[in-house]
Short mmCIF file of C-alpha atoms and ligand atoms in Angstrom, two decimals:
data_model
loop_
_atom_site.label_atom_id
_atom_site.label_comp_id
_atom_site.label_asym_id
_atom_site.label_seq_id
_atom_site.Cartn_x
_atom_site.Cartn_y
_atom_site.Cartn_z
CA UNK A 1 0.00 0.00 0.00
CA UNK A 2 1.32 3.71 -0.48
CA UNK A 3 2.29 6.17 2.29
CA UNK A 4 -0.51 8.23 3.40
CA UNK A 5 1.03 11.98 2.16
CA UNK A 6 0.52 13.94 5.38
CA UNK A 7 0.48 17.94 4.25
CA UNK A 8 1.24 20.94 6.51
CA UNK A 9 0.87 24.70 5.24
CA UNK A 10 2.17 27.99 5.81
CA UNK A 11 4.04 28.72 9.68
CA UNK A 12 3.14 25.12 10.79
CA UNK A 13 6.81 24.65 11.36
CA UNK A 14 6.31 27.40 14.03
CA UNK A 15 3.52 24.98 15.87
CA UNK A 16 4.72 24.64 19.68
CA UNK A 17 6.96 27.74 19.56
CA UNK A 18 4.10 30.77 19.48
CA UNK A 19 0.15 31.01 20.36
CA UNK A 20 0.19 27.74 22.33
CA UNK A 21 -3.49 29.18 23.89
CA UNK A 22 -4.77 28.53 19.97
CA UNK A 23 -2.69 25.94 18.71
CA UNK A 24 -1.10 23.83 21.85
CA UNK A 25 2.49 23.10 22.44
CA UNK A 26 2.95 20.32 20.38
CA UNK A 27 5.62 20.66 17.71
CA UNK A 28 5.25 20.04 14.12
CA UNK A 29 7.81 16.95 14.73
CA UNK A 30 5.25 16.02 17.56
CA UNK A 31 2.36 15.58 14.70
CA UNK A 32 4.72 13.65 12.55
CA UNK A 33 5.34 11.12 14.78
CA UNK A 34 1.40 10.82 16.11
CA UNK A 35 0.35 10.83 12.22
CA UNK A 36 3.49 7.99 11.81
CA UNK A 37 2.00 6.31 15.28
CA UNK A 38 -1.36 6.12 14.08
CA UNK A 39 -1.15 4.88 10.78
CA UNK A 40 1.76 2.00 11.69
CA UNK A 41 -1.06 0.86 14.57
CA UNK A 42 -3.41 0.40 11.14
CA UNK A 43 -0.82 -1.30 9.22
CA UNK A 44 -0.19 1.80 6.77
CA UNK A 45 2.59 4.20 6.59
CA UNK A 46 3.07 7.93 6.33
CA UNK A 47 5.38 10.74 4.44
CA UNK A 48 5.01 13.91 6.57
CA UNK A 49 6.06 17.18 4.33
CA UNK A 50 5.12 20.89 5.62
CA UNK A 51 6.07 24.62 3.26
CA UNK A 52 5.30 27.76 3.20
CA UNK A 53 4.90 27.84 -0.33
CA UNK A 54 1.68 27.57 -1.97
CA UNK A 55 3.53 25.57 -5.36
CA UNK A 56 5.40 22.90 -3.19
CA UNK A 57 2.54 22.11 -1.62
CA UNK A 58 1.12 21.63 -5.14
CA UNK A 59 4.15 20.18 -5.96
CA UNK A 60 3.55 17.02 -3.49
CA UNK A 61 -0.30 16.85 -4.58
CA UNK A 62 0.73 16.34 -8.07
CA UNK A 63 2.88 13.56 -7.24
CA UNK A 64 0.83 12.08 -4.43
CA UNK A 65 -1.64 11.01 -7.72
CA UNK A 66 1.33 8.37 -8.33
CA UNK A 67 2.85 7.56 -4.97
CA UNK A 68 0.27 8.36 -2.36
CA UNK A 69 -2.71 6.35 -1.50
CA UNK A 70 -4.67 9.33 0.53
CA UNK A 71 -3.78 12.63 1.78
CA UNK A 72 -4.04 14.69 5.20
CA UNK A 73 -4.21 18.24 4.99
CA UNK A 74 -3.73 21.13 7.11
CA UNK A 75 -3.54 24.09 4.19
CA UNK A 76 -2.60 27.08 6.94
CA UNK A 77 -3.92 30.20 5.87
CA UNK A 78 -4.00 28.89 2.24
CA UNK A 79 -7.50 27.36 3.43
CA UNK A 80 -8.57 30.30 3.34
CA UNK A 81 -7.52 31.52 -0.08
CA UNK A 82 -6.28 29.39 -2.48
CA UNK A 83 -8.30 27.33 -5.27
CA UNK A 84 -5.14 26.71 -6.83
CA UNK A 85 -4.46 23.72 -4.02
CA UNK A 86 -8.36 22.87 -4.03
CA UNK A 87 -7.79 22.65 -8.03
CA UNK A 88 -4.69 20.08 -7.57
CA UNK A 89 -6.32 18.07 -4.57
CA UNK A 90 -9.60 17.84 -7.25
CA UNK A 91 -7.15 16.00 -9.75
CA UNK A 92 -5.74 13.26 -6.64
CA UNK A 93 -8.28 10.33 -6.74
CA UNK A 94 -8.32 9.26 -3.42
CA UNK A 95 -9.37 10.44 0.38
CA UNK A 96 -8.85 13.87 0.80
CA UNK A 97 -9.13 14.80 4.48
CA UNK A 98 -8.54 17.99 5.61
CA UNK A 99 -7.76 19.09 9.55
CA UNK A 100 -7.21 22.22 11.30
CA UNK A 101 -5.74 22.30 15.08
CA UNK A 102 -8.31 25.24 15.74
CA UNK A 103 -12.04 25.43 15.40
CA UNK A 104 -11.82 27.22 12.35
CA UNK A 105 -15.58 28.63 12.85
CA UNK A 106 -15.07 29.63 16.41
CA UNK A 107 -12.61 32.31 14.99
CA UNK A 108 -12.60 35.33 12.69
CA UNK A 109 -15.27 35.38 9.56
CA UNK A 110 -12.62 35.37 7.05
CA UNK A 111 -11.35 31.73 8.83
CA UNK A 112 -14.48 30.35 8.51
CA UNK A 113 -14.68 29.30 4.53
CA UNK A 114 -12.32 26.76 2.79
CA UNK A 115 -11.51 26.36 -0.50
CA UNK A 116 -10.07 22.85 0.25
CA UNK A 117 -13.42 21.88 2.07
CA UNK A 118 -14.76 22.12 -1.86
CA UNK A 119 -12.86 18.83 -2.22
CA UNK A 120 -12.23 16.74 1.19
CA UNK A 121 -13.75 14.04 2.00
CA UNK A 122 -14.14 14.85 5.56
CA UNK A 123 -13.24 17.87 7.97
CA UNK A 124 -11.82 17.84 11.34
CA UNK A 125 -11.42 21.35 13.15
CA UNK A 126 -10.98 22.20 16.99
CA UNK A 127 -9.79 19.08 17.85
CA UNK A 128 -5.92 19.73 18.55
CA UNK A 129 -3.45 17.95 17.56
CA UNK A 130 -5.48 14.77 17.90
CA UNK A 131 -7.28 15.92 14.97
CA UNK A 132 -4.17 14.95 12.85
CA UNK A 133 -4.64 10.93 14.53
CA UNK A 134 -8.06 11.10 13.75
CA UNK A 135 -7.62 12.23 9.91
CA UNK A 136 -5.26 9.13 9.71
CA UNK A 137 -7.60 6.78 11.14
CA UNK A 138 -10.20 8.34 8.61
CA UNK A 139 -8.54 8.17 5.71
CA UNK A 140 -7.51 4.48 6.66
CA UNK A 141 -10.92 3.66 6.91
CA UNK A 142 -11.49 5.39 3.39
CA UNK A 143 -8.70 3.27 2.07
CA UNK A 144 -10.78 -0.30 3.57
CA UNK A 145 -8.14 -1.41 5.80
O1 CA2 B 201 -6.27 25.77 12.91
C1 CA2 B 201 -5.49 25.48 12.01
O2 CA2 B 201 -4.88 24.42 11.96
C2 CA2 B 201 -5.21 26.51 10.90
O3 CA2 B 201 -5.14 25.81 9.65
C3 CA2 B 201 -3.87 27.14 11.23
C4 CA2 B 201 -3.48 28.30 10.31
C5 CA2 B 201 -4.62 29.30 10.20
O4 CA2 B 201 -4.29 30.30 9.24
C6 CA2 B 201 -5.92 28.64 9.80
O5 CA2 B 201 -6.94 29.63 9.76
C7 CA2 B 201 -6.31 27.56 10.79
C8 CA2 B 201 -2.26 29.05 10.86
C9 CA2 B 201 -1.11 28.19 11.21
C10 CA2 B 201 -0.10 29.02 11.96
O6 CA2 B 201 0.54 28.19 12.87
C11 CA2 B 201 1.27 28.77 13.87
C12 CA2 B 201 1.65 27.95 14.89
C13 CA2 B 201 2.36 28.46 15.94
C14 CA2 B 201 2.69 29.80 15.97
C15 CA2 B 201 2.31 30.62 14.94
C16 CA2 B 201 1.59 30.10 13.87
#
């Protein structure tokens, strides 16, 4: 089976190091490793990549449609903005879930559309970190393992 591609936008490298009130104090290596946890207890694997730039993240879509089998998304502030990454996740074929550590419609109006919700296949926001686990453990279930 291929990796589950595990994506992380714009200043998620800063997770753990600023706003821990919004976002926790978890690092971004933190998520890695419960994303890897999670999908080795299921019997898959992961490939963790985070940018801050809107084509890498593209990029890794692209080739996810040959060497991925789903794909976990937190799209930063790109959520919020960009139907250049909701066009590329439209042309992956399979699970598309898309998680934010904060409850995206508990915050400002201009958090509270997503492009990328256009296209995933489910939405977790609010739950922490956790919501990266259970993204995994959705898309594995999407996958029929
Ligand atoms: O709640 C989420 O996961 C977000 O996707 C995080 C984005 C924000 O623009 C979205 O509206 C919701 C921002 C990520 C910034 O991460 C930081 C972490 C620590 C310190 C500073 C920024």
């Amino acid at each position: 089976m291929k990796p589950i591609l595990v994506l992380n936008g714009p200043n998620l490298n800063l997770l753990g190091t600023r706003e821990p009130g919004i976002y926790g104090h978890e690092t971004l290596a933190d998520v890695e490793a419960l994303c890897a946890a999670t999908a080795t207890a299921a019997g898959h694997t992961v490939r963790c990549n985070q940018s801050n730039r809107e084509y890498e993240l593209i990029d890794w879509i692209h080739a996810a449609r040959a060497d991925a089998a789903a794909i976990v998304i937190n799209p930063g502030a790109f959520t919020h903005t960009s139907v250049a990454l909701l066009d590329a996740l439209s042309a992956f074929e399979g699970p598309v879930i898309e998680v934010h550590i904060s409850n995206i419609h508990k915050r400002e109006p201009f958090r509270h559309h997503s492009y990328v919700s256009g296209r995933a296949d489910a939405v977790i926001a609010g739950a922490g970190v956790q919501g990266y686990a259970f993204a995994v453990m959705r898309a594995v279930r999407l996958l029929g393992a």
